[in-house]
Short mmCIF file of C-alpha atoms and ligand atoms in Angstrom, two decimals:
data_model
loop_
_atom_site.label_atom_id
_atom_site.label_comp_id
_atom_site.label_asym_id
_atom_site.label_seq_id
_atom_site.Cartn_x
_atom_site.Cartn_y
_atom_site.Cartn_z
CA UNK A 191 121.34 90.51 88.13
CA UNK A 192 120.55 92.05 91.50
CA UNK A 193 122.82 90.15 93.82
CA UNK A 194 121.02 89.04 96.82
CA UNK A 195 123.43 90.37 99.27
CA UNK A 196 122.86 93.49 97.95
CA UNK A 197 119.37 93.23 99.08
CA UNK A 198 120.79 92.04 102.32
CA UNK A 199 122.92 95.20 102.62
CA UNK A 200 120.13 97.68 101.32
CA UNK A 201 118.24 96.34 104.14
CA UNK A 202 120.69 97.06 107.26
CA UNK A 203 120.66 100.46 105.84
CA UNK A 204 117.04 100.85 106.03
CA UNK A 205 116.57 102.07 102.55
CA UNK A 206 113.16 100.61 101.55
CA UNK A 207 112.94 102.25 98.10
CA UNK A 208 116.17 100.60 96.99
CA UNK A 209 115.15 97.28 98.37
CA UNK A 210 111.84 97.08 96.67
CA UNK A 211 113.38 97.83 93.47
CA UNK A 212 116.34 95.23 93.87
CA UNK A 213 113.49 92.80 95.02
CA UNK A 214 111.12 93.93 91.91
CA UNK A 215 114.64 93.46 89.55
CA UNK A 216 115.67 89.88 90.89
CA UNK A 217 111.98 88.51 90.97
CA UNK A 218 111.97 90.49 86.73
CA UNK A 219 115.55 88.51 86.70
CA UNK A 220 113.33 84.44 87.48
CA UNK A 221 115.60 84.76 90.60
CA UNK A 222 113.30 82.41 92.99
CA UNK A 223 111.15 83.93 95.19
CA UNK A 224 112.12 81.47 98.42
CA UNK A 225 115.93 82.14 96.64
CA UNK A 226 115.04 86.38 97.32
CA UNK A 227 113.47 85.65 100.36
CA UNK A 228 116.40 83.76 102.29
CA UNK A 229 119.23 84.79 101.11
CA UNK A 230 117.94 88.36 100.79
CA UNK A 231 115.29 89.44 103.28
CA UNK A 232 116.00 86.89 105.89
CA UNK A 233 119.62 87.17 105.64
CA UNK A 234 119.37 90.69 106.17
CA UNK A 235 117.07 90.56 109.15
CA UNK A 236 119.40 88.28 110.67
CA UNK A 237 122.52 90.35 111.11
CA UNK A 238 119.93 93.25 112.45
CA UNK A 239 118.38 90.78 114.82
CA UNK A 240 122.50 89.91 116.24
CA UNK A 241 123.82 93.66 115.77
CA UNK A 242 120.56 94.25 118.35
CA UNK A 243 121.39 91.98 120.68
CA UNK A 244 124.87 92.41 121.42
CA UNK A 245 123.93 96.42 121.87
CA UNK A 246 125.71 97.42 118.54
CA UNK A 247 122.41 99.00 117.30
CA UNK A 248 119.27 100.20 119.04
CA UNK A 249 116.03 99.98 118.19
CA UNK A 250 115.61 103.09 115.98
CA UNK A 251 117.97 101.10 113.43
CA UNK A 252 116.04 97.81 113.88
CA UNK A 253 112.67 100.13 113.34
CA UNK A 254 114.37 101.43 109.62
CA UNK A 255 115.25 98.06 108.81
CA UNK A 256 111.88 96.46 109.61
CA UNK A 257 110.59 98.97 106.98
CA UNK A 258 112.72 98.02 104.08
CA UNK A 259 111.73 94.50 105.01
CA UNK A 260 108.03 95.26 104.62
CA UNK A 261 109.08 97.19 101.51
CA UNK A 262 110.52 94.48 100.18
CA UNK A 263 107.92 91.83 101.42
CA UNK A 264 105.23 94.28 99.83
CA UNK A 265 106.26 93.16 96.51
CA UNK A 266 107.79 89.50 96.99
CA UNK A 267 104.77 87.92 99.28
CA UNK A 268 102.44 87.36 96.46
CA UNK A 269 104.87 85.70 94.85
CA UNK A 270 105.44 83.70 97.65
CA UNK A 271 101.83 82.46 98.06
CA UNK A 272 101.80 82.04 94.24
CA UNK A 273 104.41 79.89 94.63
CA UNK A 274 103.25 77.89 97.27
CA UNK A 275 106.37 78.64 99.69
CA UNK A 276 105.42 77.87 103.51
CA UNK A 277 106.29 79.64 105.77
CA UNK A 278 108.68 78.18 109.03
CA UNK A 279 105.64 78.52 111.47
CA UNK A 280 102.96 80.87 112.17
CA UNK A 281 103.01 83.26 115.33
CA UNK A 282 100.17 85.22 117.12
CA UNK A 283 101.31 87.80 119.25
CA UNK A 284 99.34 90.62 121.37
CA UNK A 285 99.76 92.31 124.27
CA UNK A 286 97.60 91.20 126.75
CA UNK A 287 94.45 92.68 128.62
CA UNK A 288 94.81 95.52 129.92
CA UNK A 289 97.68 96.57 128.34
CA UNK A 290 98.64 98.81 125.70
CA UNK A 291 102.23 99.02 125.41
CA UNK A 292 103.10 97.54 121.84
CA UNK A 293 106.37 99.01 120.81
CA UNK A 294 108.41 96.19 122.15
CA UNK A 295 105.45 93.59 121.16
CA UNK A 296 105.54 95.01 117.49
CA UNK A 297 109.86 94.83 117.45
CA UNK A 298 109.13 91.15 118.40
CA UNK A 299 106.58 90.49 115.60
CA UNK A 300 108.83 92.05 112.84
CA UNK A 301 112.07 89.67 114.14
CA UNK A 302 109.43 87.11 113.89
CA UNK A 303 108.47 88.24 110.20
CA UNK A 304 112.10 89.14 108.97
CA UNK A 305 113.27 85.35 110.12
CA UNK A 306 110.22 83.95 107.36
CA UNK A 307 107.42 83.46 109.84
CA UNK A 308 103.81 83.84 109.38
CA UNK A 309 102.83 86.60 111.62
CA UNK A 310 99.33 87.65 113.03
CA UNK A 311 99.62 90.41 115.30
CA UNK A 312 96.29 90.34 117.57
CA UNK A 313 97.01 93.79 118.67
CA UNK A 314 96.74 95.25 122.10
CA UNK A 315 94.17 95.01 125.16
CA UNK A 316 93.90 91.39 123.85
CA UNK A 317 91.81 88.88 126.59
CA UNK A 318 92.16 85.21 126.84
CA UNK A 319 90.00 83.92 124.12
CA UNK A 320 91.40 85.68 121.23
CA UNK A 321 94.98 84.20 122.14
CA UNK A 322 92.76 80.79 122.07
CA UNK A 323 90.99 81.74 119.18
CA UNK A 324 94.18 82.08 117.28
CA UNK A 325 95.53 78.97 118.84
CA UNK A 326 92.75 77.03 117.18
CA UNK A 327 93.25 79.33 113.97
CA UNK A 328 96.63 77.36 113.56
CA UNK A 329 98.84 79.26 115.66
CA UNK A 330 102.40 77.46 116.25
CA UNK A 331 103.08 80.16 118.85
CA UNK A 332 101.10 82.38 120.86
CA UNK A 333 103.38 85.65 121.98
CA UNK A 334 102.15 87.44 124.95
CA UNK A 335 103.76 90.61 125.92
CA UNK A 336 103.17 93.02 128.85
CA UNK A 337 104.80 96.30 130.20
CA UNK A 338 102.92 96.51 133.65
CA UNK A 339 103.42 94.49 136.58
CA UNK A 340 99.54 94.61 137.27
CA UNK A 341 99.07 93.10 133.43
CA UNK A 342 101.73 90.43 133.74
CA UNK A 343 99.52 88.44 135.76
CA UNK A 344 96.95 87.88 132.72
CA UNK A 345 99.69 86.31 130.88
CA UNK A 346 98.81 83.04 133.44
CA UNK A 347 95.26 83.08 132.48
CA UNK A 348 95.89 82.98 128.79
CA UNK A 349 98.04 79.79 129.78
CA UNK A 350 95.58 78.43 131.73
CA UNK A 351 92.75 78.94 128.89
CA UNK A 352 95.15 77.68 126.21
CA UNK A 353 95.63 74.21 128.62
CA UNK A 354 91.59 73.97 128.73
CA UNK A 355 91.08 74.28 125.63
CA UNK A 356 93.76 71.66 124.74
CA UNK A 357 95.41 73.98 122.45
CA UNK A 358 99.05 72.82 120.92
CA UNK A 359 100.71 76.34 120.55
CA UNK A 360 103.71 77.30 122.20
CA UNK A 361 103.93 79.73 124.17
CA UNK A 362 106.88 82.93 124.85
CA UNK A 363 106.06 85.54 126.94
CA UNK A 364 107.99 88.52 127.63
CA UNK A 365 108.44 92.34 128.08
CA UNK A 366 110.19 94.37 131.01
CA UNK A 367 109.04 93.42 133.95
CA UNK A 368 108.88 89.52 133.16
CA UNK A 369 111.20 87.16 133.95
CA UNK A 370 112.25 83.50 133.44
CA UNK A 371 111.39 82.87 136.72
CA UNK A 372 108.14 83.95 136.55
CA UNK A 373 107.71 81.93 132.85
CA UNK A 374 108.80 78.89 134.89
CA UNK A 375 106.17 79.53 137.45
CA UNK A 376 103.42 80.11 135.28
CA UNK A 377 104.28 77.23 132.60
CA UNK A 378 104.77 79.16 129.63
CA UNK A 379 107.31 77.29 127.06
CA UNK A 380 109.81 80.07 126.71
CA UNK A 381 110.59 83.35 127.86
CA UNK A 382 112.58 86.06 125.86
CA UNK A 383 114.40 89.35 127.20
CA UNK A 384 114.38 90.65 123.87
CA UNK A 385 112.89 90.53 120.62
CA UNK A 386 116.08 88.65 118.56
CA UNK A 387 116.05 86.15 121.46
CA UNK A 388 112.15 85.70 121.01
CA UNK A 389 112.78 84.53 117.52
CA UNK A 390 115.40 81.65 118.35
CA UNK A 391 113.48 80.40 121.17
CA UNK A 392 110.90 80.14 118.76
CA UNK A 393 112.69 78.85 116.17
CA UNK A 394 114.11 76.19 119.04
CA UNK A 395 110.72 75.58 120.17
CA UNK A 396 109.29 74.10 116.52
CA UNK A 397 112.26 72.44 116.09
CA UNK A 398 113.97 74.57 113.02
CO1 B1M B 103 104.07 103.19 130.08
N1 B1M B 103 104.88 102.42 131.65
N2 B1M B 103 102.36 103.45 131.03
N3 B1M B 103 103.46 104.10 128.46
N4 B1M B 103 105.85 103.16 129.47
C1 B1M B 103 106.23 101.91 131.54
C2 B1M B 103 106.23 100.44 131.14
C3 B1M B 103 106.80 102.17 133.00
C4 B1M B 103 107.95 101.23 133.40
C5 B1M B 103 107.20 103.66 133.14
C6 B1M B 103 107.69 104.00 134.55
O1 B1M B 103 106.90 104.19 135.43
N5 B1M B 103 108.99 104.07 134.73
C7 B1M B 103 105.51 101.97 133.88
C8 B1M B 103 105.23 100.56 134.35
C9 B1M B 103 105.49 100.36 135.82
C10 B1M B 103 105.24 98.95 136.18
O2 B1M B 103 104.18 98.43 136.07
N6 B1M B 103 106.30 98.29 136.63
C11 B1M B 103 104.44 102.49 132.93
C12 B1M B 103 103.16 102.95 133.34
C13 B1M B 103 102.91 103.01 134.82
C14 B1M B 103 102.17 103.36 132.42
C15 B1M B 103 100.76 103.89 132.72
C16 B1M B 103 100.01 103.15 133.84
C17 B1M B 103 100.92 105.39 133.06
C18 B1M B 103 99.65 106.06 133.48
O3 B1M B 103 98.76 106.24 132.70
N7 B1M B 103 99.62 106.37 134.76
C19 B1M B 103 100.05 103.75 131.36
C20 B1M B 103 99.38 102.39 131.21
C21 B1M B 103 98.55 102.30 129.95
C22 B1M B 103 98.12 100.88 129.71
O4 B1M B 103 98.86 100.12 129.14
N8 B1M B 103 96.94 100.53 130.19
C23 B1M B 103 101.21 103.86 130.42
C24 B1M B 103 101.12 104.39 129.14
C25 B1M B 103 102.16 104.53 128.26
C26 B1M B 103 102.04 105.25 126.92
C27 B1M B 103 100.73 105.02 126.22
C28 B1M B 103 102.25 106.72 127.17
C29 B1M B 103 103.34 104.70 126.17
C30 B1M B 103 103.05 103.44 125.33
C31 B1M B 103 103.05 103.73 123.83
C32 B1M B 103 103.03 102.47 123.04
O5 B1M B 103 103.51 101.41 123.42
N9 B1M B 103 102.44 102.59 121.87
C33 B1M B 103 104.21 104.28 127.34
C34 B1M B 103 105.61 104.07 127.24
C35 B1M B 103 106.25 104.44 125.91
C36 B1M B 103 106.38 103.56 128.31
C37 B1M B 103 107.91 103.41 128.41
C38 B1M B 103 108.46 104.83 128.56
C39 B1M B 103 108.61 102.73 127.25
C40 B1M B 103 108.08 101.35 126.89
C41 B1M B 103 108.69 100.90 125.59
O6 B1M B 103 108.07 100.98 124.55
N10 B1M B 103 109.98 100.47 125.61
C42 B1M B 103 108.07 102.54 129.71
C43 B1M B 103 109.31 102.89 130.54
C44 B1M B 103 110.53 102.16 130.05
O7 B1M B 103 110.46 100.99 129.70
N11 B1M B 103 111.62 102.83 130.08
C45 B1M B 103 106.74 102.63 130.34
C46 B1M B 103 110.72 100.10 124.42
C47 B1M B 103 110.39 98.64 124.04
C48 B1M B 103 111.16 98.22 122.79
O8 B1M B 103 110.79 97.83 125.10
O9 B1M B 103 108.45 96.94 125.42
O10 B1M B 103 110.33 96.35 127.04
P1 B1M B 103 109.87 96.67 125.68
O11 B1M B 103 110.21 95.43 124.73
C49 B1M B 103 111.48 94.79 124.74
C50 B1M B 103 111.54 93.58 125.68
O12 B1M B 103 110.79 93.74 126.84
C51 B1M B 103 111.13 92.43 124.82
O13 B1M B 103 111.58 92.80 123.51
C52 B1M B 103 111.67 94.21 123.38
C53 B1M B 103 113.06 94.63 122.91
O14 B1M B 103 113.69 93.76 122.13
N12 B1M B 103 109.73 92.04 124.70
C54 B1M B 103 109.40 90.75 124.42
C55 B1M B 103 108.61 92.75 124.74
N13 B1M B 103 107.54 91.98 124.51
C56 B1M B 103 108.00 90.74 124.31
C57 B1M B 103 107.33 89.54 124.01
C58 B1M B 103 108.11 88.39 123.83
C59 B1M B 103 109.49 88.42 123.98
C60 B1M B 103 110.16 89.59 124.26
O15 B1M B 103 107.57 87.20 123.53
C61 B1M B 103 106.26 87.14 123.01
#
């Protein structure tokens, strides 16, 4: 049988090939797809989403590792839906209008998808009412990321929208130049210096 922290391993390394095949062998094997999932993928993720934060990798590593994730997701998430798994919580993220850094917004998504959450990724250039849009879509969390100090400000109009519109989401915001004073002053739920971080706020956030 394919042990599952061989998956786990395959994945630090980065090498997608092998972790689609282990993936393709345990799911062959009746291992359970959540079973693959968690103590596979996820687990994986995890010790990439620490070794990231504490410096011991950068984000070249974390890049390779996201891609044997999706490798491995590519064959285990119609399993998943067959199976009726849920998800922990569903995340939008974009960058937001104007604004078309998404390196940093796209590390945050995959930390998002290698700790088993739904992800929609709006993109960049994104205005107001597509954050809302998504919001009423179902969104747990609406991510907002921006690079430039002249962008950063939209991120309080997206709030302010989001309020109006008496939307439920949570919302992180992040990306250089923002800070967690300037999430406190603009009454976002959580702000995140990096993209590990952005996941257990998250995860903190919905209660999990
Ligand atoms: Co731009 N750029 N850029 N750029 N660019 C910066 C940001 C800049 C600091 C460079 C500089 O002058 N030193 C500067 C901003 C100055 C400022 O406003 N303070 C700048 C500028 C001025 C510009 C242009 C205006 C340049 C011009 O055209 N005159 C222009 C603007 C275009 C636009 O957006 N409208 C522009 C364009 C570009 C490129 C297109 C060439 C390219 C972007 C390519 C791309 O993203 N696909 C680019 C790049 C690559 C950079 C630098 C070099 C690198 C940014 C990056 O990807 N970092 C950057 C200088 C720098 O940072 N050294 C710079 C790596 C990434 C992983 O980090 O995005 O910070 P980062 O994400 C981190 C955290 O911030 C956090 O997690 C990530 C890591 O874990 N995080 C979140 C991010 N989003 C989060 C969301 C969260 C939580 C955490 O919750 C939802």
């Amino acid at each position: 049988m394919a042990a599952l922290n061989l998956i786990s391993e395959a994945l630090q390394k980065g090498k997608a090939e092998d972790v689609k095949k282990m993936v393709t062998d345990a799911l062959a094997e009746k291992v359970a797809p959540k079973k693959i999932l968690e103590e596979g993928l996820i687990a994986g993720m995890d010790i990439i989403g620490g070794r990231f934060k504490r410096n011991e990798i950068y984000i070249p590593e974390v890049l390779i590792a996201a891609r044997a994730m999706h490798a491995g997701m590519s064959v285990l998430e119609p399993m998943l839906i067959k199976a009726g798994v849920k998800m922990i919580g569903k995340l939008a993220i974009g960058t937001v209008k104007g604004d078309l850094h998404d390196i940093g917004k796209n590390l945050v998504a995959m930390m998002y998808k290698g700790a088993g959450f739904n992800v929609v990724d709006l993109g960049v250039d994104v205005a107001a009412d597509k954050y809302v849009k998504a919001a009423t879509d179902g969104a747990d969390i609406i991510g907002l990321s921006a690079l430039l100090t002249t962008t950063m400000v939209a991120m309080k109009g997206v709030i302010e929208s989001l309020k109006e519109k008496g939307a439920k989401a949570k919302v992180i915001i992040g990306g250089a130049p923002v800070t967690q004073n300037y999430s406190d002053e603009i009454g976002a739920n959580g702000y995140a210096a990096d993209a590990a971080s952005a996941v257990e706020i998250g995860k903190k956030l919905l209660g999990k």
